[in-house]
Amino acid sequence: MDVVNNLRRLQARIVTAARRAGRNPGEIKLVAVTKTVPVERIREALAFGANRLGENRVQEFLNKYQQLPPEVEWHFIGHLQTNKVNKIIGKVNLIHSLDRWELAEELHRAAIKGGQVVKVLVQVNVAGEKSKYGLAPSETVDFVASAVGLARLSVEGLMTIAPWSANPEEVRPVFRQLKDIARKVEDRVTGSKMDYLSMGMSGDWEVAVEEGANILRIGTAVFGERDV
């Protein structure tokens, strides 16, 4: 699997998709998802300049964090257990998966202890899938209103995972709804900022870009099919 050529093709397609939607390609961030990807292949992506990496599991993240250069911008994109918060605080740039109040409080406590501010995205289960984590759309505005009251927590935007579909057009309403929710948050929550919409993966990212995504979480299209 030629990681560099994959990245070249992907970046060209991101530029095309952004321009098609009348957007600036430079505002769209690619997070290369490294779940189960060997460190050697990750280094190929880093050599190309793709230094924004996303991990789903704490232990796998810690192993790679120790082996890869300090200039990597790490994003934690998986479900986060409260008892593992302290293991990643100070090591990741952005947590995409704030999905419950208990986790917000634990992140805030850890941030106070570490003397820092933790940047997070609130995960919204737009499609209401039982197999996925995240707040219901109807809960999101009130949740963000409470979260912005935690001084060491910086809510940077929203994240969602669309249902899998062979036809990306079928999930367009999911991405559109997340953007609508972000607008409601900005309108109703004083002091909130919805700078980022993290939505779109290897199979549906072009539709996500058309609907306003500015963080794409892409693994397969960069590194190929995962082993597990």
Short mmCIF file of C-alpha atoms in Angstrom, two decimals, residues 46-215:
data_model
loop_
_atom_site.label_atom_id
_atom_site.label_comp_id
_atom_site.label_asym_id
_atom_site.label_seq_id
_atom_site.Cartn_x
_atom_site.Cartn_y
_atom_site.Cartn_z
CA LEU A 46 4.66 11.86 8.48
CA ALA A 47 7.47 12.08 5.93
CA PHE A 48 4.91 13.31 3.40
CA GLY A 49 3.81 16.00 5.85
CA ALA A 50 0.61 14.47 7.17
CA ASN A 51 1.37 15.00 10.86
CA ARG A 52 -2.19 15.19 12.19
CA LEU A 53 -2.99 11.70 13.49
CA GLY A 54 -6.09 10.20 15.12
CA GLU A 55 -6.31 7.23 17.46
CA ASN A 56 -9.32 5.36 18.86
CA ARG A 57 -7.82 3.40 21.74
CA VAL A 58 -5.84 4.75 24.66
CA GLN A 59 -3.25 1.97 24.90
CA GLU A 60 -2.57 1.96 21.17
CA PHE A 61 -2.26 5.74 21.26
CA LEU A 62 0.25 5.60 24.13
CA ASN A 63 2.39 3.02 22.34
CA LYS A 64 2.55 5.15 19.18
CA TYR A 65 2.95 8.40 21.10
CA GLN A 66 6.18 7.04 22.59
CA GLN A 67 7.55 5.93 19.21
CA LEU A 68 6.67 8.89 17.00
CA PRO A 69 8.12 12.44 16.92
CA PRO A 70 6.90 15.10 19.35
CA GLU A 71 5.70 17.37 16.53
CA VAL A 72 2.80 15.00 15.74
CA GLU A 73 -0.57 16.64 16.37
CA TRP A 74 -2.56 13.89 18.05
CA HIS A 75 -6.35 13.68 18.03
CA PHE A 76 -8.20 11.19 20.23
CA ILE A 77 -11.29 10.14 18.30
CA GLY A 78 -12.58 7.07 20.12
CA HIS A 79 -14.82 6.49 23.12
CA LEU A 80 -12.96 7.64 26.22
CA GLN A 81 -13.40 5.99 29.61
CA THR A 82 -13.13 8.30 32.60
CA ASN A 83 -10.47 6.12 34.26
CA LYS A 84 -8.17 6.67 31.26
CA VAL A 85 -8.43 10.45 31.04
CA ASN A 86 -5.21 11.09 32.97
CA LYS A 87 -3.27 8.89 30.55
CA ILE A 88 -3.89 11.16 27.57
CA ILE A 89 -4.21 14.63 29.09
CA GLY A 90 -1.35 16.80 27.89
CA LYS A 91 -0.54 14.40 25.07
CA VAL A 92 -3.43 15.03 22.65
CA ASN A 93 -4.32 18.27 20.93
CA LEU A 94 -8.03 17.61 20.58
CA ILE A 95 -10.48 15.06 22.01
CA HIS A 96 -13.33 14.45 19.55
CA SER A 97 -15.51 12.29 21.78
CA LEU A 98 -16.95 14.21 24.72
CA ASP A 99 -20.26 12.38 24.99
CA ARG A 100 -21.43 12.62 28.61
CA TRP A 101 -21.31 14.92 31.61
CA GLU A 102 -19.30 12.52 33.76
CA LEU A 103 -16.50 12.69 31.20
CA ALA A 104 -16.69 16.50 31.01
CA GLU A 105 -16.20 16.73 34.78
CA GLU A 106 -13.31 14.25 34.75
CA LEU A 107 -11.57 16.09 31.91
CA HIS A 108 -12.01 19.36 33.80
CA ARG A 109 -10.53 17.87 36.99
CA ALA A 110 -7.56 16.48 35.08
CA ALA A 111 -7.01 19.80 33.34
CA ILE A 112 -6.98 21.66 36.66
CA LYS A 113 -4.52 19.15 38.06
CA GLY A 114 -2.28 19.49 35.01
CA GLY A 115 -2.55 23.27 34.85
CA GLN A 116 -3.89 23.31 31.32
CA VAL A 117 -6.97 23.73 29.16
CA VAL A 118 -8.35 20.66 27.39
CA LYS A 119 -9.77 21.15 23.90
CA VAL A 120 -12.76 18.97 23.06
CA LEU A 121 -15.48 18.36 20.53
CA VAL A 122 -18.92 17.25 21.69
CA GLN A 123 -19.95 13.99 20.04
CA VAL A 124 -23.53 13.98 18.75
CA ASN A 125 -25.30 10.77 17.74
CA VAL A 126 -27.26 12.50 15.00
CA ALA A 127 -28.66 9.31 13.49
CA GLY A 128 -29.64 7.87 16.88
CA GLU A 129 -27.80 4.60 16.30
CA LYS A 130 -27.82 2.36 19.36
CA SER A 131 -24.37 1.03 18.45
CA LYS A 132 -22.77 4.49 18.66
CA TYR A 133 -22.00 6.89 21.46
CA GLY A 134 -22.94 10.54 21.58
CA LEU A 135 -25.58 12.97 22.76
CA ALA A 136 -29.00 13.14 21.21
CA PRO A 137 -29.37 16.25 19.02
CA SER A 138 -32.03 17.59 21.42
CA GLU A 139 -29.56 17.43 24.33
CA THR A 140 -26.65 19.15 22.65
CA VAL A 141 -27.40 22.85 23.19
CA ASP A 142 -28.00 22.44 26.93
CA PHE A 143 -24.95 20.20 27.28
CA VAL A 144 -22.66 22.73 25.62
CA ALA A 145 -24.19 25.50 27.74
CA SER A 146 -23.15 23.58 30.84
CA ALA A 147 -19.76 22.57 29.47
CA VAL A 148 -18.68 26.13 28.66
CA GLY A 149 -19.06 26.82 32.36
CA LEU A 150 -16.09 24.53 33.06
CA ALA A 151 -13.17 26.93 32.89
CA ARG A 152 -10.52 24.38 31.92
CA LEU A 153 -12.62 22.81 29.17
CA SER A 154 -12.64 24.45 25.75
CA VAL A 155 -15.49 23.22 23.56
CA GLU A 156 -14.22 23.75 20.01
CA GLY A 157 -17.13 22.28 18.06
CA LEU A 158 -19.04 19.09 17.32
CA MET A 159 -18.33 15.60 16.00
CA THR A 160 -20.53 12.89 14.56
CA ILE A 161 -20.18 9.46 12.96
CA ALA A 162 -22.63 8.86 10.15
CA PRO A 163 -24.19 5.42 9.61
CA TRP A 164 -22.37 3.29 7.08
CA SER A 165 -23.89 3.40 3.63
CA ALA A 166 -22.70 2.32 0.19
CA ASN A 167 -24.27 5.54 -1.07
CA PRO A 168 -22.82 8.62 0.68
CA GLU A 169 -25.80 10.70 -0.42
CA GLU A 170 -27.93 8.76 2.06
CA VAL A 171 -25.99 10.24 4.98
CA ARG A 172 -25.93 13.83 3.72
CA PRO A 173 -28.83 14.74 6.08
CA VAL A 174 -26.72 13.59 9.06
CA PHE A 175 -23.94 16.03 8.21
CA ARG A 176 -26.39 18.80 7.41
CA GLN A 177 -28.11 18.32 10.77
CA LEU A 178 -24.83 18.51 12.68
CA LYS A 179 -24.09 21.86 11.05
CA ASP A 180 -27.59 23.05 11.97
CA ILE A 181 -27.01 22.00 15.59
CA ALA A 182 -23.74 23.94 15.63
CA ARG A 183 -25.60 27.04 14.44
CA LYS A 184 -28.16 26.63 17.23
CA VAL A 185 -25.37 26.32 19.79
CA GLU A 186 -23.74 29.52 18.55
CA ASP A 187 -27.07 31.35 18.59
CA ARG A 188 -28.21 30.18 22.03
CA VAL A 189 -25.08 29.64 24.12
CA THR A 190 -23.21 32.76 25.14
CA GLY A 191 -19.47 32.30 24.91
CA SER A 192 -19.65 29.19 22.78
CA LYS A 193 -17.52 28.68 19.70
CA MET A 194 -18.25 26.13 17.05
CA ASP A 195 -14.97 26.36 15.15
CA TYR A 196 -14.87 22.71 14.08
CA LEU A 197 -17.21 20.15 12.60
CA SER A 198 -15.49 16.76 12.69
CA MET A 199 -17.45 14.61 10.28
CA GLY A 200 -16.67 12.47 7.28
CA MET A 201 -14.59 9.32 6.94
CA SER A 202 -13.13 7.37 4.01
CA GLY A 203 -16.49 6.45 2.49
CA ASP A 204 -18.41 9.69 2.87
CA TRP A 205 -16.00 12.57 3.40
CA GLU A 206 -16.77 14.37 0.12
CA VAL A 207 -20.42 14.78 1.11
CA ALA A 208 -19.27 15.92 4.56
CA VAL A 209 -17.07 18.61 2.98
CA GLU A 210 -20.03 19.83 0.93
CA GLU A 211 -22.03 20.11 4.16
CA GLY A 212 -19.41 22.05 6.11
CA ALA A 213 -16.94 19.58 7.62
CA ASN A 214 -13.55 21.08 8.40
CA ILE A 215 -12.02 18.06 10.13
#
